[in-house]
């Protein structure tokens, strides 16, 4: 493989056009106005100091610019990963409440995610993203949005809640409000900021609502002396940039971190592939799934070695970059450089940023995550998949973020198994004015041929559904009058395993004892080759395999005449 295939940044640099530079510079500056407040807010959402969000943003943008294949995809701290990171590191670090330990745990978590992501790319395991079906992903994201919203409400109201889990956090918030713990000034500044973000995002999306809200919050702190009114602020940020650091953790913590890294990797891969696909359609690029995992993997490794935490792609930040005219990953590099410059030259710039304003930023992100319309569509279109979405939602809301992702994956896998276990089955007949043979459910007046049953089984024939197939054939064989041939329209049967082969052998002998022939039509060549390998033609007549249903029907008419 060519070097530029593994390091797309080299090819991007070699083919860069000077005419793109003004647009990339402008887009990078605009993007920075979003990266800074969101990075800080999502860091606190993950239970980490706000400054780590800026460190993370810088390193992941630089790494993805070198190894990421997309021209405009933007990475960074993500609202969907924040609760997952917190669910992993807070139980471990909470015993002593040491922020440095929390940062070390989060950095090691990022390194583990980076290793897993890169290994998945090397072994071409991008298909793992398919473990989260759309309905379960929809339910998971909605549950996550509610979890984030409830978790940030106390901060928006100016107080904190010591609770674990959605129900306890909701109860703690209600109790705090009822007991008068609300700080009016904090609620006022947070609510105004949230209103600005939502209104501008809805009706004037080209205006940077988050930036205006943040600047308004800083001005309000200075004008109204909000800290004297009980409003917490971010405080001074460390100047400069952290050195290369290998996080030091206890070996006893590694198992919990690895389990969390698996869940974060799965969510990040799914999010990355779906976001990359959506924006590739707009820009005319081809999605390179494995290289995307290399890009996101190296971004996590880079963040992990500089006191950062796991990252993923961001649809909202990518959309801002695209709308601002971004042409290449130089946009992200400009954003990283601008954040670095701020930390080196003006680290006190954001020290008066109110904490309720960061809560407003996170709450706005949680509202954008929620997709109520998608749930309504599932209700109208397919109730079974709506039920899966609700189950995934409840898994996140009631059990927690990490158990919720496990519930979502298990539901997706079980749904696939259910479809194979109980596939669609149909008896076919010839309908007037329509060529071929069709499902009697769709054509109840279709003509049936006396003594002949045409049966279609819409799934591979394997151990999970062999009993279902056998019972349905037995049911058809007991009809009155009894059929002489049962023809299996086998075109949808893409496989037959050894369990199903044994079942077919016993079933054929059972039918033969009652004077009924088991016949196959339209069987795919690879499946027929397996039939021969299993030596099923010892019992099933080799002549009872026909290339089309019409050929099987014609043969039956000759045999019955």
Short mmCIF file of N, CA and C in Angstrom, two decimals, residues 287-362:
data_model
loop_
_atom_site.label_atom_id
_atom_site.label_comp_id
_atom_site.label_asym_id
_atom_site.label_seq_id
_atom_site.Cartn_x
_atom_site.Cartn_y
_atom_site.Cartn_z
N UNK A 287 -16.11 7.15 1.06
CA UNK A 287 -15.84 6.81 2.46
C UNK A 287 -14.85 5.66 2.52
N UNK A 288 -13.77 5.85 3.25
CA UNK A 288 -12.77 4.80 3.46
C UNK A 288 -12.83 4.41 4.93
N UNK A 289 -13.69 3.43 5.22
CA UNK A 289 -14.01 3.10 6.60
C UNK A 289 -12.80 2.73 7.43
N UNK A 290 -11.93 1.87 6.90
CA UNK A 290 -10.77 1.43 7.68
C UNK A 290 -9.79 2.58 7.92
N UNK A 291 -9.61 3.43 6.90
CA UNK A 291 -8.72 4.57 7.10
C UNK A 291 -9.32 5.58 8.07
N UNK A 292 -10.65 5.70 8.07
CA UNK A 292 -11.29 6.57 9.06
C UNK A 292 -10.96 6.09 10.47
N UNK A 293 -10.94 4.77 10.65
CA UNK A 293 -10.62 4.24 11.97
C UNK A 293 -9.15 4.49 12.32
N UNK A 294 -8.28 4.47 11.31
CA UNK A 294 -6.88 4.84 11.56
C UNK A 294 -6.81 6.29 12.02
N UNK A 295 -7.54 7.16 11.31
CA UNK A 295 -7.53 8.58 11.66
C UNK A 295 -8.05 8.84 13.05
N UNK A 296 -9.19 8.24 13.40
CA UNK A 296 -9.76 8.46 14.73
C UNK A 296 -8.92 7.76 15.79
N UNK A 297 -8.29 6.63 15.42
CA UNK A 297 -7.42 5.93 16.37
C UNK A 297 -6.19 6.74 16.72
N UNK A 298 -5.52 7.29 15.71
CA UNK A 298 -4.33 8.11 15.98
C UNK A 298 -4.71 9.40 16.70
N UNK A 299 -5.90 9.93 16.43
CA UNK A 299 -6.35 11.13 17.14
C UNK A 299 -6.50 10.84 18.63
N UNK A 300 -7.04 9.68 18.96
CA UNK A 300 -7.16 9.29 20.37
C UNK A 300 -5.80 9.04 21.01
N UNK A 301 -4.89 8.43 20.26
CA UNK A 301 -3.54 8.20 20.80
C UNK A 301 -2.85 9.53 21.08
N UNK A 302 -2.98 10.47 20.16
CA UNK A 302 -2.36 11.78 20.35
C UNK A 302 -2.94 12.49 21.56
N UNK A 303 -4.26 12.44 21.70
CA UNK A 303 -4.90 13.08 22.86
C UNK A 303 -4.46 12.41 24.16
N UNK A 304 -4.35 11.08 24.14
CA UNK A 304 -4.00 10.36 25.35
C UNK A 304 -2.62 10.67 25.88
N UNK A 305 -1.70 11.03 25.00
CA UNK A 305 -0.33 11.33 25.44
C UNK A 305 -0.15 12.79 25.86
N UNK A 306 -1.22 13.60 25.76
CA UNK A 306 -1.12 15.01 26.16
C UNK A 306 -2.30 15.40 27.05
N UNK A 307 -2.59 14.53 28.04
CA UNK A 307 -3.59 14.79 29.07
C UNK A 307 -4.98 15.03 28.47
N UNK A 308 -5.30 14.30 27.41
CA UNK A 308 -6.60 14.40 26.78
C UNK A 308 -7.46 13.20 27.11
N UNK A 309 -8.60 13.09 26.43
CA UNK A 309 -9.54 12.00 26.67
C UNK A 309 -10.13 11.56 25.32
N UNK A 310 -10.88 10.46 25.29
CA UNK A 310 -11.37 9.93 24.00
C UNK A 310 -12.22 10.93 23.22
N UNK A 311 -12.07 10.85 21.90
CA UNK A 311 -12.77 11.77 21.00
C UNK A 311 -13.49 10.99 19.91
N UNK A 312 -14.36 11.71 19.24
CA UNK A 312 -15.06 11.14 18.09
C UNK A 312 -15.29 12.26 17.09
N UNK A 313 -15.97 11.95 16.00
CA UNK A 313 -16.32 12.97 15.03
C UNK A 313 -17.49 13.79 15.55
N UNK A 314 -17.64 14.98 15.00
CA UNK A 314 -18.73 15.86 15.39
C UNK A 314 -19.47 16.33 14.15
N UNK A 315 -20.74 15.94 14.04
CA UNK A 315 -21.54 16.38 12.90
C UNK A 315 -21.77 17.88 12.92
N UNK A 316 -22.01 18.46 14.11
CA UNK A 316 -22.30 19.89 14.18
C UNK A 316 -21.07 20.72 13.82
N UNK A 317 -19.90 20.35 14.36
CA UNK A 317 -18.69 21.12 14.05
C UNK A 317 -18.27 20.93 12.60
N UNK A 318 -18.48 19.73 12.07
CA UNK A 318 -18.17 19.51 10.65
C UNK A 318 -19.07 20.35 9.77
N UNK A 319 -20.35 20.45 10.14
CA UNK A 319 -21.29 21.27 9.36
C UNK A 319 -20.87 22.74 9.40
N UNK A 320 -20.42 23.22 10.57
CA UNK A 320 -19.96 24.61 10.68
C UNK A 320 -18.75 24.85 9.78
N UNK A 321 -17.81 23.90 9.79
CA UNK A 321 -16.62 24.04 8.95
C UNK A 321 -17.01 24.07 7.47
N UNK A 322 -17.93 23.20 7.08
CA UNK A 322 -18.35 23.14 5.68
C UNK A 322 -19.06 24.42 5.27
N UNK A 323 -19.96 24.92 6.13
CA UNK A 323 -20.68 26.15 5.83
C UNK A 323 -19.75 27.36 5.77
N UNK A 324 -18.65 27.28 6.50
CA UNK A 324 -17.70 28.39 6.53
C UNK A 324 -16.72 28.35 5.38
N UNK A 325 -16.83 27.35 4.50
CA UNK A 325 -15.98 27.29 3.31
C UNK A 325 -14.77 26.40 3.41
N UNK A 326 -14.70 25.54 4.42
CA UNK A 326 -13.54 24.66 4.58
C UNK A 326 -13.35 23.79 3.34
N UNK A 327 -12.11 23.67 2.91
CA UNK A 327 -11.79 22.83 1.76
C UNK A 327 -10.94 21.63 2.13
N UNK A 328 -10.12 21.76 3.18
CA UNK A 328 -9.22 20.68 3.57
C UNK A 328 -9.08 20.64 5.09
N UNK A 329 -8.27 19.69 5.56
CA UNK A 329 -8.02 19.57 6.98
C UNK A 329 -7.15 20.70 7.53
N UNK A 330 -6.69 21.61 6.67
CA UNK A 330 -5.99 22.78 7.17
C UNK A 330 -6.90 23.59 8.08
N UNK A 331 -8.20 23.50 7.86
CA UNK A 331 -9.16 24.17 8.74
C UNK A 331 -8.96 23.72 10.18
N UNK A 332 -8.86 22.40 10.40
CA UNK A 332 -8.64 21.88 11.75
C UNK A 332 -7.29 22.30 12.30
N UNK A 333 -6.28 22.34 11.45
CA UNK A 333 -4.94 22.76 11.90
C UNK A 333 -4.98 24.21 12.36
N UNK A 334 -5.70 25.06 11.62
CA UNK A 334 -5.83 26.46 12.02
C UNK A 334 -6.55 26.55 13.36
N UNK A 335 -7.60 25.75 13.54
CA UNK A 335 -8.31 25.74 14.82
C UNK A 335 -7.39 25.32 15.96
N UNK A 336 -6.59 24.27 15.74
CA UNK A 336 -5.65 23.81 16.78
C UNK A 336 -4.63 24.90 17.10
N UNK A 337 -4.12 25.57 16.06
CA UNK A 337 -3.13 26.63 16.27
C UNK A 337 -3.73 27.80 17.04
N UNK A 338 -4.98 28.14 16.73
CA UNK A 338 -5.63 29.27 17.41
C UNK A 338 -5.84 28.96 18.89
N UNK A 339 -6.24 27.72 19.21
CA UNK A 339 -6.42 27.35 20.62
C UNK A 339 -5.08 27.36 21.36
N UNK A 340 -4.04 26.84 20.71
CA UNK A 340 -2.71 26.85 21.31
C UNK A 340 -2.23 28.26 21.58
N UNK A 341 -2.46 29.15 20.61
CA UNK A 341 -2.06 30.56 20.78
C UNK A 341 -2.77 31.19 21.97
N UNK A 342 -4.05 30.86 22.14
CA UNK A 342 -4.81 31.40 23.26
C UNK A 342 -4.23 30.92 24.59
N UNK A 343 -3.87 29.62 24.65
CA UNK A 343 -3.33 29.07 25.89
C UNK A 343 -1.97 29.66 26.23
N UNK A 344 -1.18 29.97 25.21
CA UNK A 344 0.17 30.49 25.44
C UNK A 344 0.15 31.99 25.75
N UNK A 345 -0.68 32.73 25.00
CA UNK A 345 -0.65 34.19 25.09
C UNK A 345 -1.70 34.74 26.05
N UNK A 346 -2.91 34.15 26.02
CA UNK A 346 -4.01 34.73 26.81
C UNK A 346 -4.79 33.65 27.55
N UNK A 347 -4.16 32.92 28.47
CA UNK A 347 -4.87 31.85 29.17
C UNK A 347 -6.00 32.34 30.09
N UNK A 348 -5.95 33.67 30.46
CA UNK A 348 -6.97 34.21 31.36
C UNK A 348 -8.20 34.71 30.61
N UNK A 349 -8.21 34.51 29.30
CA UNK A 349 -9.30 35.06 28.48
C UNK A 349 -10.65 34.52 28.90
N UNK A 350 -10.70 33.26 29.33
CA UNK A 350 -11.97 32.61 29.64
C UNK A 350 -12.17 32.35 31.13
N UNK A 351 -11.37 32.99 31.98
CA UNK A 351 -11.46 32.69 33.41
C UNK A 351 -12.79 33.14 34.02
N UNK A 352 -13.45 34.12 33.41
CA UNK A 352 -14.72 34.60 33.93
C UNK A 352 -15.93 33.97 33.23
N UNK A 353 -15.70 32.87 32.51
CA UNK A 353 -16.81 32.18 31.87
C UNK A 353 -17.66 31.49 32.94
N UNK A 354 -18.96 31.81 33.03
CA UNK A 354 -19.80 31.19 34.08
C UNK A 354 -20.00 29.69 33.84
N UNK A 355 -19.95 28.94 34.90
CA UNK A 355 -20.20 27.50 34.80
C UNK A 355 -21.61 27.20 34.27
N UNK A 356 -22.65 27.95 34.66
CA UNK A 356 -23.98 27.68 34.07
C UNK A 356 -24.01 27.85 32.56
N UNK A 357 -23.10 28.68 32.02
CA UNK A 357 -23.05 28.84 30.57
C UNK A 357 -22.51 27.57 29.92
N UNK A 358 -21.54 26.93 30.55
CA UNK A 358 -21.06 25.65 30.03
C UNK A 358 -22.17 24.61 30.10
N UNK A 359 -22.96 24.65 31.15
CA UNK A 359 -24.11 23.74 31.24
C UNK A 359 -25.08 24.01 30.10
N UNK A 360 -25.28 25.28 29.75
CA UNK A 360 -26.18 25.62 28.65
C UNK A 360 -25.66 25.07 27.33
N UNK A 361 -24.34 25.12 27.13
CA UNK A 361 -23.74 24.57 25.91
C UNK A 361 -24.00 23.07 25.82
N UNK A 362 -23.82 22.36 26.92
CA UNK A 362 -24.02 20.91 26.94
C UNK A 362 -25.50 20.57 26.75
#
